[in-house]
């Protein structure tokens, strides 16, 4: 269902699953937007003309301070729709994310200042599953630690 004022759009992003030597997953806390207050993978919108690999590296540095990336490879493509509703009176969004597995050389974090995120932290599986996660955050946790 859409509203007469709904202007559906597609959001394309690049995101990284990063684990430290103790198998903790890196997540970022969203400071703004529809999912404010929830945890997600570091990453974000691919700018016009930008290669997804470049978007991943740019967003990793912006949101976490990580620049010493050893390697990365695409692991999955995420797709989720946020439809317009009376409870969510914003334009409908189809979120498509290219999810990379990122291997790091260094693991020291620096949170983003005055941006879309305000924290970045390493989480164990148990800790991550207790967090308020975005739909992509849930997908990432299940990708990294599949439940049997």
Coordinates of N, CA and C in Angstrom, one line a residue:
X1 N 0.8 -1.2 0.0 CA 0.0 0.0 0.0 C 0.9 1.2 0.0
X2 N 0.5 2.2 -0.8 CA 1.3 3.4 -0.8 C 0.3 4.6 -0.7
X3 N 0.8 5.7 -0.3 CA 0.1 6.9 -0.2 C 0.2 7.7 -1.5
X4 N -0.8 8.6 -1.7 CA -0.7 9.5 -2.9 C 0.5 10.3 -2.9
X5 N 1.1 10.6 -1.7 CA 2.3 11.4 -1.6 C 3.6 10.5 -1.5
X6 N 3.4 9.2 -1.6 CA 4.6 8.3 -1.6 C 5.4 8.5 -2.9
X7 N 6.7 8.6 -2.7 CA 7.6 8.7 -3.9 C 8.7 7.6 -3.7
X8 N 8.3 6.4 -4.0 CA 9.3 5.2 -3.8 C 10.6 5.5 -4.4
X9 N 11.7 5.0 -3.8 CA 13.0 5.1 -4.3 C 13.8 3.9 -3.9
X10 N 15.0 3.8 -4.6 CA 15.9 2.7 -4.4 C 17.2 3.3 -3.8
X11 N 17.6 2.7 -2.7 CA 18.9 3.1 -2.0 C 19.9 2.0 -2.2
X12 N 21.0 2.3 -2.9 CA 22.1 1.4 -3.1 C 23.3 1.7 -2.2
X13 N 23.8 0.6 -1.5 CA 24.8 0.9 -0.5 C 25.9 -0.2 -0.6
X14 N 27.0 0.0 0.0 CA 28.1 -0.9 0.2 C 28.4 -1.0 1.6
X15 N 28.6 -2.3 2.2 CA 28.7 -2.5 3.6 C 29.7 -3.6 3.9
X16 N 30.4 -3.5 5.0 CA 31.4 -4.5 5.3 C 31.2 -5.3 6.6
X17 N 31.4 -6.6 6.5 CA 31.4 -7.4 7.7 C 32.9 -7.6 8.0
X18 N 33.3 -7.1 9.2 CA 34.7 -7.1 9.7 C 34.7 -7.9 11.0
X19 N 35.6 -8.8 11.1 CA 35.8 -9.5 12.4 C 37.2 -9.3 12.9
X20 N 37.4 -9.2 14.2 CA 38.7 -9.0 14.8 C 39.3 -10.4 15.1
X21 N 40.5 -10.5 15.6 CA 41.1 -11.8 15.9 C 40.4 -12.7 16.9
X22 N 39.5 -12.1 17.7 CA 38.7 -12.9 18.6 C 37.3 -13.2 18.1
X23 N 37.1 -13.0 16.8 CA 35.8 -13.3 16.1 C 34.7 -12.4 16.4
X24 N 35.0 -11.2 17.0 CA 33.9 -10.2 17.2 C 33.6 -9.5 15.9
X25 N 32.3 -9.1 15.8 CA 31.8 -8.4 14.6 C 31.8 -6.9 14.9
X26 N 32.2 -6.1 13.9 CA 32.2 -4.6 14.0 C 30.8 -4.1 13.5
X27 N 30.2 -3.4 14.4 CA 28.9 -2.7 14.1 C 28.9 -1.3 14.4
X28 N 28.1 -0.5 13.8 CA 28.0 1.0 14.0 C 26.6 1.3 14.5
X29 N 26.5 2.3 15.4 CA 25.3 2.8 16.0 C 24.8 4.0 15.2
X30 N 23.6 3.9 14.7 CA 23.0 5.0 13.8 C 22.5 6.1 14.6
X31 N 23.0 7.3 14.3 CA 22.7 8.6 15.0 C 21.6 9.3 14.3
X32 N 21.2 8.9 13.1 CA 20.1 9.7 12.4 C 19.4 8.7 11.5
X33 N 18.4 9.2 10.8 CA 17.7 8.4 9.8 C 16.6 7.6 10.4
X34 N 16.0 6.8 9.5 CA 14.8 6.0 9.9 C 15.1 4.9 10.9
X35 N 16.3 4.4 11.0 CA 16.7 3.4 11.9 C 17.6 4.0 13.1
X36 N 17.4 5.2 13.3 CA 18.2 5.9 14.4 C 18.1 5.1 15.7
X37 N 19.2 4.9 16.4 CA 19.3 4.2 17.6 C 19.5 2.7 17.5
X38 N 19.6 2.2 16.2 CA 19.8 0.8 16.0 C 21.2 0.6 15.5
X39 N 21.7 -0.7 15.5 CA 23.0 -1.0 15.1 C 23.0 -1.7 13.7
X40 N 24.0 -1.4 12.9 CA 24.1 -1.9 11.6 C 25.6 -2.1 11.2
X41 N 25.8 -2.6 10.0 CA 27.1 -2.8 9.5 C 27.7 -1.4 9.1
X42 N 29.0 -1.2 9.2 CA 29.6 0.0 8.6 C 29.4 0.0 7.1
X43 N 29.1 1.2 6.6 CA 28.9 1.3 5.2 C 27.8 2.3 4.9
X44 N 27.5 2.4 3.6 CA 26.4 3.4 3.3 C 26.3 3.6 1.8
X45 N 25.6 4.7 1.5 CA 25.2 4.9 0.1 C 26.3 5.1 -0.9
X46 N 26.1 4.5 -2.0 CA 27.1 4.6 -3.1 C 26.7 5.9 -3.9
X47 N 27.7 6.8 -4.0 CA 27.4 8.1 -4.6 C 27.4 7.9 -6.1
X48 N 26.8 8.9 -6.8 CA 26.7 8.8 -8.3 C 28.1 8.7 -8.9
X49 N 28.2 7.6 -9.8 CA 29.5 7.4 -10.5 C 30.5 6.7 -9.6
X50 N 30.3 6.4 -8.4 CA 31.3 5.8 -7.5 C 31.2 4.3 -7.6
X51 N 32.3 3.7 -7.7 CA 32.4 2.2 -7.7 C 32.0 1.7 -6.3
X52 N 31.2 0.6 -6.2 CA 30.9 0.1 -4.8 C 32.1 -0.2 -3.9
X53 N 33.2 -0.7 -4.5 CA 34.4 -0.9 -3.7 C 34.9 0.4 -3.1
X54 N 34.9 1.5 -3.9 CA 35.4 2.8 -3.4 C 34.4 3.3 -2.3
X55 N 33.1 3.1 -2.5 CA 32.1 3.5 -1.5 C 32.4 2.7 -0.2
X56 N 32.7 1.4 -0.2 CA 33.0 0.7 1.0 C 34.1 1.3 1.7
X57 N 35.2 1.5 1.0 CA 36.4 2.0 1.6 C 36.2 3.4 2.2
X58 N 35.5 4.2 1.5 CA 35.2 5.6 2.0 C 34.3 5.5 3.3
X59 N 33.3 4.7 3.3 CA 32.4 4.6 4.4 C 33.1 4.0 5.6
X60 N 33.9 3.0 5.4 CA 34.7 2.3 6.5 C 35.5 3.4 7.2
X61 N 36.2 4.2 6.4 CA 37.0 5.2 7.0 C 36.2 6.3 7.8
X62 N 35.1 6.8 7.1 CA 34.2 7.8 7.8 C 33.6 7.3 9.1
X63 N 33.1 6.1 9.1 CA 32.3 5.6 10.2 C 33.2 4.9 11.3
X64 N 34.3 4.4 11.0 CA 35.1 3.6 11.9 C 36.6 4.1 12.1
X65 N 37.0 4.9 11.1 CA 38.4 5.3 11.1 C 39.4 4.2 10.6
X66 N 38.8 3.1 10.1 CA 39.7 2.0 9.6 C 40.1 2.3 8.2
X67 N 41.4 2.3 8.0 CA 42.0 2.5 6.6 C 42.9 1.4 6.2
X68 N 43.4 0.6 7.2 CA 44.3 -0.5 6.9 C 43.6 -1.7 6.5
X69 N 42.9 -1.7 5.4 CA 42.2 -2.9 4.9 C 43.0 -3.8 4.1
X70 N 43.2 -5.0 4.5 CA 44.1 -6.0 3.8 C 43.4 -6.5 2.5
X71 N 42.1 -6.9 2.6 CA 41.4 -7.4 1.5 C 39.9 -7.3 1.7
X72 N 39.2 -7.4 0.7 CA 37.7 -7.5 0.8 C 37.1 -8.2 -0.4
X73 N 36.0 -8.8 -0.2 CA 35.3 -9.5 -1.3 C 33.8 -9.5 -1.1
X74 N 33.1 -9.5 -2.1 CA 31.6 -9.6 -2.0 C 31.2 -10.9 -1.5
X75 N 30.3 -10.9 -0.5 CA 29.8 -12.2 0.1 C 28.3 -12.4 -0.2
X76 N 27.5 -11.3 -0.3 CA 26.1 -11.4 -0.5 C 25.5 -10.1 -1.0
X77 N 24.3 -10.1 -1.5 CA 23.6 -8.9 -1.8 C 22.4 -8.9 -0.9
X78 N 22.2 -7.8 -0.2 CA 21.0 -7.7 0.7 C 19.9 -6.9 0.1
X79 N 18.7 -7.3 0.3 CA 17.5 -6.6 -0.3 C 16.4 -6.5 0.8
X80 N 15.9 -5.3 1.0 CA 14.8 -5.2 2.0 C 14.0 -4.0 1.6
X81 N 12.7 -4.1 1.7 CA 11.8 -2.9 1.4 C 11.2 -2.4 2.7
X82 N 11.2 -1.0 2.7 CA 10.6 -0.3 3.8 C 9.4 0.4 3.2
X83 N 8.2 -0.2 3.2 CA 7.0 0.4 2.6 C 6.5 1.6 3.4
X84 N 5.8 2.4 2.7 CA 5.1 3.5 3.3 C 4.0 2.9 4.2
X85 N 3.7 3.5 5.3 CA 2.5 3.1 6.1 C 2.1 4.3 7.0
X86 N 1.0 4.3 7.6 CA 0.6 5.3 8.5 C 1.5 5.5 9.7
X87 N 2.1 4.3 10.1 CA 3.0 4.3 11.2 C 4.4 4.8 10.8
X88 N 4.7 4.7 9.5 CA 6.0 5.1 8.9 C 5.7 6.0 7.7
X89 N 5.3 7.2 8.0 CA 4.9 8.1 6.9 C 6.1 8.8 6.1
X90 N 6.9 7.9 5.6 CA 8.1 8.4 4.8 C 8.0 7.7 3.4
X91 N 8.7 8.2 2.5 CA 8.7 7.5 1.2 C 9.1 6.1 1.3
X92 N 8.5 5.2 0.5 CA 8.9 3.8 0.5 C 10.3 3.7 -0.1
X93 N 11.1 2.8 0.5 CA 12.5 2.6 0.1 C 12.7 1.1 -0.2
X94 N 13.4 0.8 -1.2 CA 13.9 -0.5 -1.5 C 15.4 -0.4 -1.3
X95 N 15.9 -1.0 -0.2 CA 17.3 -0.9 0.2 C 18.1 -2.1 -0.4
X96 N 19.0 -1.9 -1.3 CA 19.9 -2.9 -1.8 C 21.3 -2.6 -1.4
X97 N 21.9 -3.6 -0.7 CA 23.2 -3.5 -0.2 C 24.2 -4.6 -0.7
X98 N 25.3 -4.2 -1.2 CA 26.4 -5.1 -1.5 C 27.2 -5.3 -0.2
X99 N 27.2 -6.6 0.3 CA 27.9 -6.8 1.5 C 29.2 -7.5 1.2
X100 N 30.3 -7.0 1.8 CA 31.6 -7.5 1.6 C 32.1 -8.1 2.9
X101 N 33.0 -9.1 2.8 CA 33.8 -9.6 3.9 C 35.1 -8.8 3.8
X102 N 35.4 -8.1 5.0 CA 36.6 -7.2 5.0 C 37.6 -7.8 5.9
X103 N 38.8 -7.9 5.5 CA 39.9 -8.4 6.3 C 40.8 -7.2 6.6
X104 N 41.1 -7.0 7.9 CA 41.8 -5.8 8.4 C 43.2 -6.2 8.8
X105 N 44.1 -5.2 8.8 CA 45.4 -5.3 9.3 C 45.5 -4.7 10.7
X106 N 44.7 -3.7 11.0 CA 44.7 -3.0 12.3 C 43.2 -2.9 12.7
X107 N 43.0 -2.9 14.1 CA 41.7 -3.0 14.6 C 41.3 -1.8 15.5
X108 N 42.0 -0.8 15.5 CA 41.7 0.4 16.3 C 40.6 1.2 15.7
X109 N 39.6 1.5 16.5 CA 38.4 2.2 16.0 C 38.5 3.7 16.4
X110 N 37.9 4.5 15.5 CA 37.6 5.9 15.8 C 36.2 6.2 15.3
X111 N 35.3 6.6 16.2 CA 33.9 6.8 15.8 C 33.8 8.1 15.0
X112 N 32.8 8.1 14.1 CA 32.5 9.2 13.3 C 32.0 10.4 14.1
X113 N 32.3 11.6 13.7 CA 31.9 12.8 14.4 C 30.9 13.6 13.5
X114 N 29.8 13.9 14.1 CA 28.8 14.7 13.4 C 28.3 14.1 12.1
X115 N 28.2 12.8 12.1 CA 27.7 12.1 10.9 C 26.5 11.2 11.1
X116 N 26.3 10.2 10.3 CA 25.1 9.3 10.4 C 25.3 8.3 11.5
X117 N 26.5 8.1 12.0 CA 26.8 7.2 13.1 C 27.5 7.9 14.2
X118 N 27.3 7.4 15.4 CA 28.0 8.0 16.6 C 28.8 7.1 17.4
X119 N 28.8 5.8 17.1 CA 29.6 4.8 17.8 C 29.9 3.7 16.8
X120 N 31.1 3.0 17.1 CA 31.5 1.8 16.4 C 32.1 0.9 17.5
X121 N 31.7 -0.3 17.5 CA 32.2 -1.3 18.5 C 32.2 -2.7 18.0
X122 N 33.1 -3.5 18.6 CA 33.2 -4.9 18.3 C 32.3 -5.7 19.3
X123 N 31.5 -6.7 18.7 CA 30.6 -7.4 19.5 C 30.8 -8.9 19.3
X124 N 30.6 -9.7 20.4 CA 30.5 -11.1 20.3 C 29.1 -11.5 19.7
X125 N 29.0 -12.7 19.3 CA 27.7 -13.2 18.8 C 26.6 -12.9 19.8
X126 N 26.8 -13.3 21.0 CA 25.8 -13.1 22.1 C 25.5 -11.6 22.3
X127 N 26.5 -10.8 22.3 CA 26.2 -9.4 22.5 C 25.5 -8.8 21.3
X128 N 25.9 -9.2 20.1 CA 25.2 -8.6 18.9 C 23.8 -9.0 18.8
X129 N 23.5 -10.2 19.2 CA 22.1 -10.7 19.1 C 21.2 -10.0 20.1
X130 N 21.7 -9.4 21.1 CA 20.9 -8.6 22.1 C 20.7 -7.2 21.7
X131 N 21.3 -6.7 20.7 CA 21.2 -5.3 20.3 C 19.9 -5.1 19.5
X132 N 19.5 -3.8 19.5 CA 18.5 -3.4 18.5 C 19.2 -3.3 17.2
X133 N 18.9 -4.2 16.3 CA 19.6 -4.2 15.0 C 18.6 -3.8 13.8
X134 N 19.2 -3.1 12.8 CA 18.5 -2.8 11.6 C 18.2 -4.2 10.9
X135 N 17.3 -4.2 9.9 CA 17.2 -5.5 9.2 C 18.5 -5.9 8.6
X136 N 19.3 -5.0 8.1 CA 20.6 -5.4 7.5 C 21.5 -5.9 8.6
X137 N 21.4 -5.3 9.8 CA 22.2 -5.8 10.9 C 21.9 -7.2 11.3
X138 N 20.6 -7.5 11.3 CA 20.1 -8.9 11.5 C 20.7 -9.8 10.5
X139 N 20.6 -9.4 9.2 CA 21.1 -10.2 8.1 C 22.6 -10.5 8.3
X140 N 23.3 -9.5 8.7 CA 24.8 -9.6 8.9 C 25.2 -10.5 10.0
X141 N 24.5 -10.4 11.1 CA 24.7 -11.3 12.2 C 24.5 -12.8 11.8
X142 N 23.4 -13.0 11.1 CA 23.1 -14.3 10.7 C 24.1 -14.8 9.6
X143 N 24.6 -13.9 8.8 CA 25.6 -14.3 7.8 C 26.9 -14.7 8.5
X144 N 27.3 -13.9 9.5 CA 28.6 -14.2 10.2 C 28.5 -15.4 11.1
X145 N 27.3 -15.5 11.8 CA 27.1 -16.6 12.7 C 25.8 -17.3 12.4
X146 N 25.8 -18.2 11.3 CA 24.5 -18.9 11.0 C 24.0 -19.7 12.1
X147 N 22.7 -19.6 12.3 CA 22.1 -20.4 13.4 C 21.6 -21.8 12.7
X148 N 21.8 -22.8 13.5 CA 21.5 -24.1 13.0 C 20.0 -24.5 13.3

